[in-house]
């Protein structure tokens, strides 16, 4: 006698074991996701954006940017190789210089004055969030499958929620 496949039992087991398997990576994703939601409100995560003297009229050169950043001792930024990116905010009258070491220097685009020097944690939190902080192997072999398993848990959760209502609806209809 052949056993019939039991969807309810399969979804419960899948839900149980899937939850157990992904508990650590999904905990990291949830925690870092909550921090990233607050990054503009908490300066510990991401430095607040300053305002320059004049907006929409930059007159700073790349040489001026590098010279200004070199004066920020804490950052240890001395050459363009130390810089990860420039974020120009024309409307705010500033340029954010982000070092590879996660230090950020905000410079007025008119006066060339350093407005703020701060450590930027949001980039590290983003790397933790997607798993790339560990290695690309961890990102693709642990975090990506965890996301797929989480999607399956979502589907099985919907199934387990809807089935009792569907059975009740059928009974009431009869």
Tab-separated table of C-alpha atoms in Angstrom, residues 75-153:
chain	number	residue	atom	x	y	z
A	75	UNK	CA	41.503	59.806	8.855
A	76	UNK	CA	44.991	58.786	7.690
A	77	UNK	CA	43.987	59.701	4.130
A	78	UNK	CA	47.044	60.947	2.219
A	79	UNK	CA	46.544	59.903	-1.435
A	80	UNK	CA	43.732	59.165	-3.840
A	81	UNK	CA	44.407	55.450	-3.270
A	82	UNK	CA	43.145	55.920	0.304
A	83	UNK	CA	39.803	57.276	-0.934
A	84	UNK	CA	36.855	55.011	-1.686
A	85	UNK	CA	34.480	57.605	-3.158
A	86	UNK	CA	33.373	61.180	-3.343
A	87	UNK	CA	29.749	62.058	-2.687
A	88	UNK	CA	29.053	65.544	-4.013
A	89	UNK	CA	25.975	67.222	-2.548
A	90	UNK	CA	25.559	70.320	-4.710
A	91	UNK	CA	22.348	71.394	-2.953
A	92	UNK	CA	24.089	71.237	0.452
A	93	UNK	CA	27.303	72.858	-0.777
A	94	UNK	CA	29.522	69.992	0.361
A	95	UNK	CA	31.509	67.028	-0.849
A	96	UNK	CA	31.739	63.920	1.319
A	97	UNK	CA	35.052	62.129	0.990
A	98	UNK	CA	34.772	58.516	2.097
A	99	UNK	CA	38.022	56.774	2.874
A	100	UNK	CA	38.617	53.071	2.386
A	101	UNK	CA	39.148	52.972	6.167
A	102	UNK	CA	35.486	54.139	6.680
A	103	UNK	CA	36.378	57.671	7.781
A	104	UNK	CA	34.310	60.434	6.209
A	105	UNK	CA	35.392	64.041	5.727
A	106	UNK	CA	32.825	66.643	4.692
A	107	UNK	CA	34.243	69.660	2.880
A	108	UNK	CA	32.582	72.952	1.956
A	109	UNK	CA	32.624	73.230	-1.868
A	110	UNK	CA	33.048	77.005	-1.755
A	111	UNK	CA	35.416	77.735	1.166
A	112	UNK	CA	37.303	74.396	0.982
A	113	UNK	CA	36.953	74.209	4.765
A	114	UNK	CA	36.654	70.814	6.520
A	115	UNK	CA	33.195	70.859	8.104
A	116	UNK	CA	33.188	67.452	9.761
A	117	UNK	CA	35.357	64.401	10.334
A	118	UNK	CA	33.536	61.273	11.483
A	119	UNK	CA	33.727	57.495	11.374
A	120	UNK	CA	31.084	56.016	9.083
A	121	UNK	CA	29.695	52.659	10.273
A	122	UNK	CA	26.801	52.365	7.820
A	123	UNK	CA	29.030	50.870	5.100
A	124	UNK	CA	30.216	48.111	7.444
A	125	UNK	CA	26.637	47.469	8.560
A	126	UNK	CA	25.555	47.192	4.894
A	127	UNK	CA	28.346	44.689	4.240
A	128	UNK	CA	27.235	42.647	7.263
A	129	UNK	CA	23.638	42.911	6.050
A	130	UNK	CA	24.363	41.299	2.681
A	131	UNK	CA	27.093	38.949	3.952
A	132	UNK	CA	29.907	40.470	1.874
A	133	UNK	CA	31.763	41.596	5.031
A	134	UNK	CA	32.682	37.946	5.677
A	135	UNK	CA	33.643	36.872	2.120
A	136	UNK	CA	31.895	36.491	-1.222
A	137	UNK	CA	31.708	32.739	-0.555
A	138	UNK	CA	29.766	33.365	2.670
A	139	UNK	CA	27.561	35.857	0.841
A	140	UNK	CA	26.614	33.373	-1.877
A	141	UNK	CA	26.800	30.084	0.045
A	142	UNK	CA	25.126	31.153	3.315
A	143	UNK	CA	23.255	34.463	2.995
A	144	UNK	CA	21.731	33.854	-0.462
A	145	UNK	CA	20.452	30.340	0.423
A	146	UNK	CA	19.163	31.758	3.742
A	147	UNK	CA	17.148	34.302	1.783
A	148	UNK	CA	15.740	31.530	-0.428
A	149	UNK	CA	14.889	29.412	2.632
A	150	UNK	CA	13.238	32.463	4.240
A	151	UNK	CA	11.090	32.838	1.113
A	152	UNK	CA	10.102	29.148	1.378
A	153	UNK	CA	9.267	29.684	5.076
